[in-house]
Coordinates of C-alpha atoms in Angstrom, one line a residue:
X1 CA 16.2 15.2 -167.8
X2 CA 15.7 11.9 -166.1
X3 CA 18.3 10.3 -168.4
X4 CA 21.0 12.8 -167.2
X5 CA 20.0 13.4 -163.6
X6 CA 18.1 10.3 -162.5
X7 CA 14.5 9.0 -162.6
X8 CA 13.4 11.3 -159.8
X9 CA 14.0 14.3 -162.1
X10 CA 11.0 14.3 -164.4
X11 CA 9.3 17.1 -166.4
X12 CA 6.4 17.2 -168.7
X13 CA 7.0 19.0 -172.0
X14 CA 10.0 21.2 -172.9
X15 CA 12.2 22.5 -170.1
X16 CA 14.6 25.4 -169.8
X17 CA 17.9 24.1 -168.5
X18 CA 20.8 26.1 -167.2
X19 CA 23.9 25.1 -165.2
X20 CA 25.7 27.0 -162.5
X21 CA 29.3 25.8 -162.0
X22 CA 31.5 26.3 -158.9
X23 CA 35.2 26.0 -159.4
X24 CA 37.8 25.2 -156.8
X25 CA 39.8 28.4 -157.3
X26 CA 37.3 30.4 -155.2
X27 CA 36.7 29.1 -151.6
X28 CA 33.0 30.2 -151.4
X29 CA 32.2 29.3 -155.0
X30 CA 30.0 26.3 -154.1
X31 CA 27.8 28.3 -151.7
X32 CA 27.7 31.2 -154.2
X33 CA 26.5 28.8 -157.0
X34 CA 23.8 27.5 -154.7
X35 CA 22.6 31.0 -153.9
X36 CA 22.4 31.9 -157.6
X37 CA 20.4 28.7 -158.3
X38 CA 18.1 29.3 -155.4
X39 CA 17.4 32.9 -156.4
X40 CA 16.8 31.9 -160.0
X41 CA 14.2 29.3 -159.0
X42 CA 12.5 31.7 -156.5
X43 CA 12.0 34.2 -159.4
X44 CA 11.4 31.9 -162.4
X45 CA 10.0 28.8 -160.8
X46 CA 11.3 25.2 -161.5
X47 CA 13.6 23.0 -159.5
X48 CA 17.2 22.4 -158.8
X49 CA 19.6 19.4 -158.8
X50 CA 20.8 18.4 -156.4
X51 CA 17.7 19.4 -154.6
X52 CA 19.5 20.4 -151.4
X53 CA 22.1 22.6 -153.2
X54 CA 19.9 25.7 -153.6
X55 CA 19.4 28.5 -151.1
X56 CA 19.0 32.2 -151.0
X57 CA 21.6 33.2 -148.5
X58 CA 23.9 36.1 -149.1
X59 CA 27.4 34.8 -149.7
X60 CA 30.2 37.3 -149.1
X61 CA 33.3 36.8 -151.2
X62 CA 36.6 38.2 -149.7
X63 CA 38.2 40.5 -152.3
X64 CA 41.6 38.8 -151.9
X65 CA 40.2 35.4 -152.5
X66 CA 39.5 34.7 -156.2
X67 CA 40.8 33.6 -159.5
X68 CA 42.7 36.5 -161.1
X69 CA 43.5 34.5 -164.2
X70 CA 39.9 34.4 -165.5
X71 CA 39.8 30.7 -165.6
X72 CA 36.9 30.6 -163.2
X73 CA 34.8 32.2 -165.9
X74 CA 35.6 29.2 -168.2
X75 CA 34.8 26.8 -165.4
X76 CA 38.3 25.4 -165.2
X77 CA 39.3 24.2 -161.8
X78 CA 43.1 24.0 -162.4
X79 CA 45.0 25.4 -165.4
X80 CA 48.7 24.6 -166.1
X81 CA 50.9 25.0 -169.1
X82 CA 50.0 21.5 -170.2
X83 CA 46.4 20.8 -169.2
X84 CA 43.1 22.2 -168.1
X85 CA 41.5 20.2 -165.3
X86 CA 37.7 20.3 -164.6
X87 CA 36.0 18.4 -161.8
X88 CA 32.6 16.8 -162.5
X89 CA 31.0 15.3 -159.4
X90 CA 27.8 14.0 -160.9
X91 CA 26.3 10.7 -162.0
X92 CA 26.7 11.4 -165.8
X93 CA 29.1 13.7 -167.7
X94 CA 27.0 15.0 -170.5
X95 CA 28.1 16.8 -173.7
X96 CA 26.6 20.1 -172.5
X97 CA 27.1 23.4 -174.3
X98 CA 29.6 24.4 -171.7
X99 CA 31.7 21.2 -172.1
X100 CA 31.7 21.3 -176.0
X101 CA 32.7 24.9 -176.0
X102 CA 35.4 24.2 -173.4
X103 CA 36.9 21.4 -175.4
X104 CA 37.4 23.7 -178.4
X105 CA 38.8 26.5 -176.2
X106 CA 41.3 24.3 -174.3
X107 CA 42.5 22.4 -177.4
X108 CA 43.0 25.6 -179.3
X109 CA 45.4 26.7 -176.5
X110 CA 47.5 23.6 -177.1
X111 CA 46.5 22.0 -173.8
X112 CA 45.0 18.7 -172.9
X113 CA 41.5 18.7 -171.3
X114 CA 41.3 16.4 -168.2
X115 CA 37.9 15.5 -166.6
X116 CA 38.2 14.4 -163.0
X117 CA 35.3 12.4 -161.6
X118 CA 34.5 10.1 -158.7
X119 CA 34.4 6.3 -159.4
X120 CA 30.6 6.2 -159.7
X121 CA 30.4 8.6 -162.7
X122 CA 29.6 7.5 -166.2
X123 CA 29.9 9.2 -169.6
X124 CA 27.0 9.7 -172.0
X125 CA 27.5 8.4 -175.6
X126 CA 27.8 11.9 -177.0
X127 CA 30.6 12.8 -174.4
X128 CA 32.4 9.5 -175.2
X129 CA 32.1 10.3 -179.0
X130 CA 33.3 13.8 -178.5
X131 CA 36.4 12.6 -176.8
X132 CA 37.4 10.2 -179.5
X133 CA 40.7 11.1 -181.2
X134 CA 41.2 14.2 -179.1
X135 CA 43.6 15.0 -176.2
X136 CA 40.9 14.7 -173.6
X137 CA 41.5 12.3 -170.7
X138 CA 38.9 10.9 -168.2
X139 CA 40.6 10.8 -164.8
X140 CA 38.8 8.7 -162.2
X141 CA 39.5 9.1 -158.5
X142 CA 39.9 5.7 -156.9
X143 CA 39.6 6.4 -153.1
X144 CA 41.6 3.3 -152.2
X145 CA 44.5 3.4 -154.8
X146 CA 44.7 6.9 -156.4
X147 CA 43.8 7.8 -160.0
X148 CA 43.3 5.9 -163.2
X149 CA 42.1 6.6 -166.8
X150 CA 38.4 5.8 -167.1
X151 CA 38.7 4.6 -170.7
X152 CA 42.0 2.7 -170.8
X153 CA 42.5 1.8 -167.1
X154 CA 46.0 3.2 -167.0
X155 CA 47.1 4.1 -163.5
X156 CA 47.7 7.9 -163.4
X157 CA 49.7 10.4 -161.2
X158 CA 50.1 14.1 -161.3
X159 CA 53.3 14.8 -163.3
X160 CA 54.6 18.0 -164.8
X161 CA 51.2 19.8 -164.6
X162 CA 48.9 17.0 -165.8
X163 CA 47.6 13.6 -165.0
X164 CA 49.9 11.1 -166.8
X165 CA 50.3 7.3 -166.8
X166 CA 52.6 5.8 -164.2
X167 CA 55.2 3.9 -166.2
X168 CA 56.2 0.4 -165.2
X169 CA 59.7 -1.1 -165.4
X170 CA 59.2 -2.1 -169.1
X171 CA 57.9 1.4 -169.9
X172 CA 54.2 0.4 -170.3
X173 CA 51.3 1.8 -168.3
X174 CA 49.9 -0.4 -165.6
X175 CA 46.2 -1.1 -165.4
X176 CA 44.2 -0.1 -162.3
X177 CA 42.5 -3.0 -160.4
X178 CA 39.3 -1.0 -160.2
X179 CA 39.2 -0.8 -164.0
X180 CA 39.8 -4.5 -164.6
X181 CA 36.5 -5.6 -163.0
X182 CA 34.0 -6.1 -165.7
X183 CA 30.7 -4.3 -165.1
X184 CA 27.7 -6.6 -164.8
X185 CA 25.4 -6.2 -167.8
X186 CA 22.8 -8.9 -167.0
X187 CA 22.5 -9.9 -170.7
X188 CA 22.0 -6.3 -171.9
X189 CA 23.3 -5.4 -175.3
X190 CA 24.3 -2.4 -177.4
X191 CA 24.0 -2.2 -181.2
X192 CA 26.4 0.4 -182.6
X193 CA 26.3 1.8 -186.1
X194 CA 29.0 4.0 -187.8
X195 CA 27.5 5.5 -190.9
X196 CA 28.9 7.8 -193.5
X197 CA 27.0 9.5 -196.3
X198 CA 28.1 11.9 -199.0
X199 CA 25.7 14.3 -200.7
X200 CA 26.0 16.8 -203.5
X201 CA 26.1 20.3 -202.0
X202 CA 23.0 21.8 -203.6
X203 CA 20.0 23.8 -202.4
X204 CA 17.7 20.8 -202.3
X205 CA 19.8 18.9 -199.7
X206 CA 18.1 17.9 -196.5
X207 CA 20.3 16.3 -193.9
X208 CA 19.4 13.8 -191.2
X209 CA 17.7 11.3 -193.5
X210 CA 20.2 8.5 -192.9
X211 CA 20.0 8.9 -189.2
X212 CA 16.2 8.9 -189.2
X213 CA 16.2 5.8 -191.5
X214 CA 18.4 3.9 -189.0
X215 CA 16.1 5.0 -186.2
X216 CA 12.9 3.9 -188.0
X217 CA 14.3 0.6 -189.1
X218 CA 15.5 -0.4 -185.7
X219 CA 12.9 1.2 -183.4
X220 CA 9.8 1.8 -185.6
X221 CA 9.9 5.5 -185.1
X222 CA 11.9 8.7 -185.8
X223 CA 14.2 10.3 -183.3
X224 CA 12.4 12.2 -180.6
X225 CA 14.6 15.3 -180.6
X226 CA 17.9 16.9 -181.5
X227 CA 20.3 19.6 -180.3
X228 CA 23.8 20.8 -180.6
X229 CA 24.5 19.7 -177.0
X230 CA 23.0 17.8 -174.1
X231 CA 20.3 18.0 -172.8
X232 CA 18.4 17.6 -176.1
X233 CA 15.7 20.2 -176.2
X234 CA 14.4 20.5 -179.8
X235 CA 11.8 18.3 -181.5
X236 CA 13.3 16.2 -184.3
X237 CA 13.4 18.3 -187.5
X238 CA 15.7 17.5 -190.5
X239 CA 14.8 20.9 -192.0
X240 CA 15.9 22.9 -189.0
X241 CA 19.2 21.0 -188.5
X242 CA 19.9 21.4 -192.3
X243 CA 19.3 25.2 -192.0
X244 CA 21.8 25.3 -189.1
X245 CA 24.4 23.2 -190.9
X246 CA 24.0 25.4 -194.0
X247 CA 24.5 28.6 -192.0
X248 CA 27.6 27.1 -190.3
X249 CA 29.0 25.9 -193.6
X250 CA 28.9 29.5 -194.9
X251 CA 31.4 30.3 -192.1
X252 CA 33.5 27.2 -193.0
X253 CA 32.5 25.5 -189.7
X254 CA 31.4 21.9 -189.3
X255 CA 28.2 21.1 -187.5
X256 CA 27.9 18.5 -184.7
X257 CA 24.5 17.5 -183.2
X258 CA 23.0 15.0 -180.9
X259 CA 19.8 13.0 -181.4
X260 CA 17.8 11.0 -178.8
X261 CA 14.9 8.6 -178.9
X262 CA 11.8 8.0 -176.8
X263 CA 12.4 7.0 -173.1
X264 CA 11.0 3.5 -173.6
X265 CA 13.7 2.6 -176.2
X266 CA 17.2 3.7 -175.3
X267 CA 18.8 5.2 -178.4
X268 CA 21.2 8.1 -178.9
X269 CA 23.4 9.3 -181.7
X270 CA 25.7 12.0 -182.9
X271 CA 26.3 13.4 -186.4
X272 CA 29.1 15.6 -187.6
X273 CA 28.4 17.4 -190.9
X274 CA 31.4 18.6 -192.8
X275 CA 32.0 20.0 -196.3
X276 CA 34.5 18.0 -198.3
X277 CA 35.7 18.1 -202.0
X278 CA 33.2 15.3 -202.7
X279 CA 30.2 17.3 -201.2
X280 CA 28.6 17.3 -197.8
X281 CA 29.5 14.4 -195.6
X282 CA 27.5 13.1 -192.6
X283 CA 29.6 11.2 -190.0
X284 CA 27.0 9.4 -187.9
X285 CA 27.5 7.3 -184.7
X286 CA 24.3 5.9 -183.2
X287 CA 23.7 3.2 -180.6
X288 CA 20.6 1.3 -179.5
X289 CA 20.2 -0.4 -176.1
X290 CA 18.4 -3.8 -175.6
X291 CA 17.7 -6.2 -172.9
X292 CA 18.8 -9.9 -173.4
X293 CA 18.3 -11.2 -176.9
X294 CA 16.4 -8.3 -178.4
X295 CA 18.9 -6.6 -180.7
X296 CA 17.3 -6.8 -184.2
X297 CA 20.4 -7.8 -186.1
X298 CA 18.4 -9.3 -188.9
X299 CA 17.2 -5.8 -189.8
X300 CA 20.7 -4.6 -190.7
X301 CA 20.5 -5.8 -194.3
X302 CA 17.1 -4.0 -194.7
X303 CA 18.8 -0.8 -193.3
X304 CA 21.8 -1.2 -195.6
X305 CA 19.4 -1.4 -198.6
X306 CA 17.5 1.7 -197.5
X307 CA 20.7 3.7 -196.9
X308 CA 22.3 2.6 -200.1
X309 CA 19.4 3.3 -202.4
X310 CA 17.9 6.4 -200.8
X311 CA 20.5 8.2 -198.6
X312 CA 23.8 8.1 -200.6
X313 CA 25.5 5.8 -198.2
X314 CA 29.3 5.7 -198.4
X315 CA 29.8 3.0 -195.7
X316 CA 28.2 1.5 -192.6
X317 CA 29.8 -0.7 -189.9
X318 CA 27.5 -2.4 -187.5
X319 CA 28.8 -3.9 -184.2
X320 CA 27.3 -5.6 -181.2
X321 CA 28.4 -6.1 -177.6
X322 CA 27.2 -6.9 -174.1
X323 CA 27.1 -3.6 -172.3
X324 CA 24.7 -1.4 -170.4
X325 CA 21.4 -0.9 -172.2
X326 CA 21.3 2.8 -171.1
X327 CA 24.2 3.3 -173.5
X328 CA 26.5 5.0 -170.9
X329 CA 30.2 4.3 -170.4
X330 CA 31.3 3.3 -166.9
X331 CA 34.9 3.6 -165.7
X332 CA 35.4 -0.2 -166.0
X333 CA 36.5 -2.5 -168.7
X334 CA 33.7 -3.4 -171.0
X335 CA 33.4 -6.2 -173.6
X336 CA 34.7 -5.0 -177.0
X337 CA 32.5 -4.3 -179.9
X338 CA 32.2 -7.2 -182.3
X339 CA 31.5 -6.5 -186.0
X340 CA 28.2 -7.8 -187.4
X341 CA 28.4 -6.4 -191.0
X342 CA 30.0 -3.8 -193.2
X343 CA 28.4 -2.1 -196.2
X344 CA 29.9 -0.2 -199.1
X345 CA 27.7 2.3 -200.9
X346 CA 27.2 2.5 -204.6
X347 CA 29.8 5.3 -205.2
X348 CA 32.3 3.6 -202.9
X349 CA 32.0 0.4 -204.8
X350 CA 32.6 2.2 -208.1
X351 CA 35.7 4.0 -206.7
X352 CA 37.2 0.7 -205.3
X353 CA 36.2 -1.2 -208.4
X354 CA 33.2 -3.6 -208.6
X355 CA 35.5 -6.6 -209.3
X356 CA 37.8 -5.8 -206.4
X357 CA 34.9 -5.2 -204.0
X358 CA 33.1 -8.5 -205.0
X359 CA 36.3 -10.5 -204.7
X360 CA 36.8 -9.5 -201.0
X361 CA 37.3 -12.4 -198.5
X362 CA 34.0 -11.6 -196.8
X363 CA 30.9 -12.9 -198.7
X364 CA 29.0 -10.0 -200.3
X365 CA 25.4 -9.3 -201.0
X366 CA 24.4 -6.9 -203.8
X367 CA 22.1 -4.1 -203.0
X368 CA 20.4 -1.5 -205.2
X369 CA 20.6 -1.2 -209.0
X370 CA 22.3 -4.1 -210.9
X371 CA 24.4 -1.7 -213.0
X372 CA 25.6 0.2 -210.0
X373 CA 25.3 -1.9 -206.9
X374 CA 26.2 -1.4 -203.2
X375 CA 27.7 -4.3 -201.4
X376 CA 26.7 -5.6 -198.0
X377 CA 29.2 -8.0 -196.2
X378 CA 27.9 -10.1 -193.2
X379 CA 30.8 -10.7 -190.9
X380 CA 29.3 -12.8 -188.0
X381 CA 26.7 -12.9 -185.3
X382 CA 28.5 -10.6 -182.8
X383 CA 29.6 -13.3 -180.4
X384 CA 33.3 -13.9 -181.3
X385 CA 36.5 -12.1 -182.1
X386 CA 36.8 -13.8 -185.5
X387 CA 34.6 -11.1 -187.0
X388 CA 37.4 -8.6 -186.4
X389 CA 39.8 -10.8 -188.3
X390 CA 37.4 -11.0 -191.2
X391 CA 36.9 -7.2 -191.2
X392 CA 40.7 -6.7 -191.1
X393 CA 41.2 -9.1 -194.0
X394 CA 38.4 -7.4 -195.9
X395 CA 40.0 -3.9 -195.3
X396 CA 43.4 -5.2 -196.3
X397 CA 42.0 -6.6 -199.5
X398 CA 40.1 -3.5 -200.6
X399 CA 43.0 -1.2 -199.7
X400 CA 45.7 -3.2 -201.3
X401 CA 43.8 -3.9 -204.5
X402 CA 42.7 -0.4 -205.0
X403 CA 46.2 1.0 -204.3
X404 CA 47.7 -1.5 -206.8
X405 CA 45.2 -0.4 -209.5
X406 CA 46.0 3.3 -209.0
X407 CA 49.7 2.6 -209.0
X408 CA 49.5 0.7 -212.3
X409 CA 47.6 3.6 -213.8
X410 CA 44.5 1.6 -214.3
X411 CA 40.9 2.4 -213.2
X412 CA 40.0 0.2 -210.3
X413 CA 37.9 -2.8 -211.4

């Protein structure tokens, strides 16, 4: 709770969390939401945020004033043919159940989801991950100069029913001044891992092992909890999340969940579980926050060994950057991620071809069984852009060589 709403909002033990949204389509919606929250607390106990928002006044709603389209029930503040706009006036935009459901509903309608926030708002890592590759735009209201994209910095204007980049004379989007100011990090660092595993789809499968292994290796403990949305409200349980994923797989639906760590060690991750022709794949994104000089980069080879030998690793990319240790994304330019290492699992090495994989430009370290090794490629220390060049050369080599082998009708390697 304190992670999402601020340090003053603390609670001992599990909490029941509900949100009451007020949309701009109804004039008295804000006061009505406050009345609902106040009455809920007066009956059930607890507290509200913001603390001065709740009351128990009767709020009359004129019958002629309302949202006849039904979009208020979805929490949409403005709906057009091209976009659904929601307003989030809060310190952090979290991947709540409401938001994750709304993303699916809006995108299924062929529209773009646009999230409008004030300039002081940040995104949680699950929200940032959820937006990746989807038509979801973060619109930041700059009180002095208008609107801009919180992730790219592009200056925006309202055009044909949506916020769109303002083109310059050469057709490119101009960057907002407010975005270009680098956020002060005071030496804080983020260690990011992108992990993929592939498992046989059998009754003995238990998911979450790779994520837990990463957590234990880098923090010394397992994740504290998991949930299908924020806030995270369930104790960490690979068995329970596996049961949920299995039930969703029976309906041909993927599973997406969030995991968090203990408050004294910033760590948060997401995992998408999908059924593929190769089996059951876990697509994991996890980040750890550190103060100056504390990122345990030397533990990455140990983690690669653990994942390759015990958790059916397909690949892992590890990156480092200077950024907020609380792992949130501000609406300002941040230093880019810099690759530290890349790891290919045993089966991935076999498919590419051991000879091809070991002849890559990046130096490789063998992991696991001699007859069927995984390969770990150190790329740098996370301080310079040369690591991206090494990774690009590495990818080009593996891709070109494996494509050539398939084209010639030969088994790779």
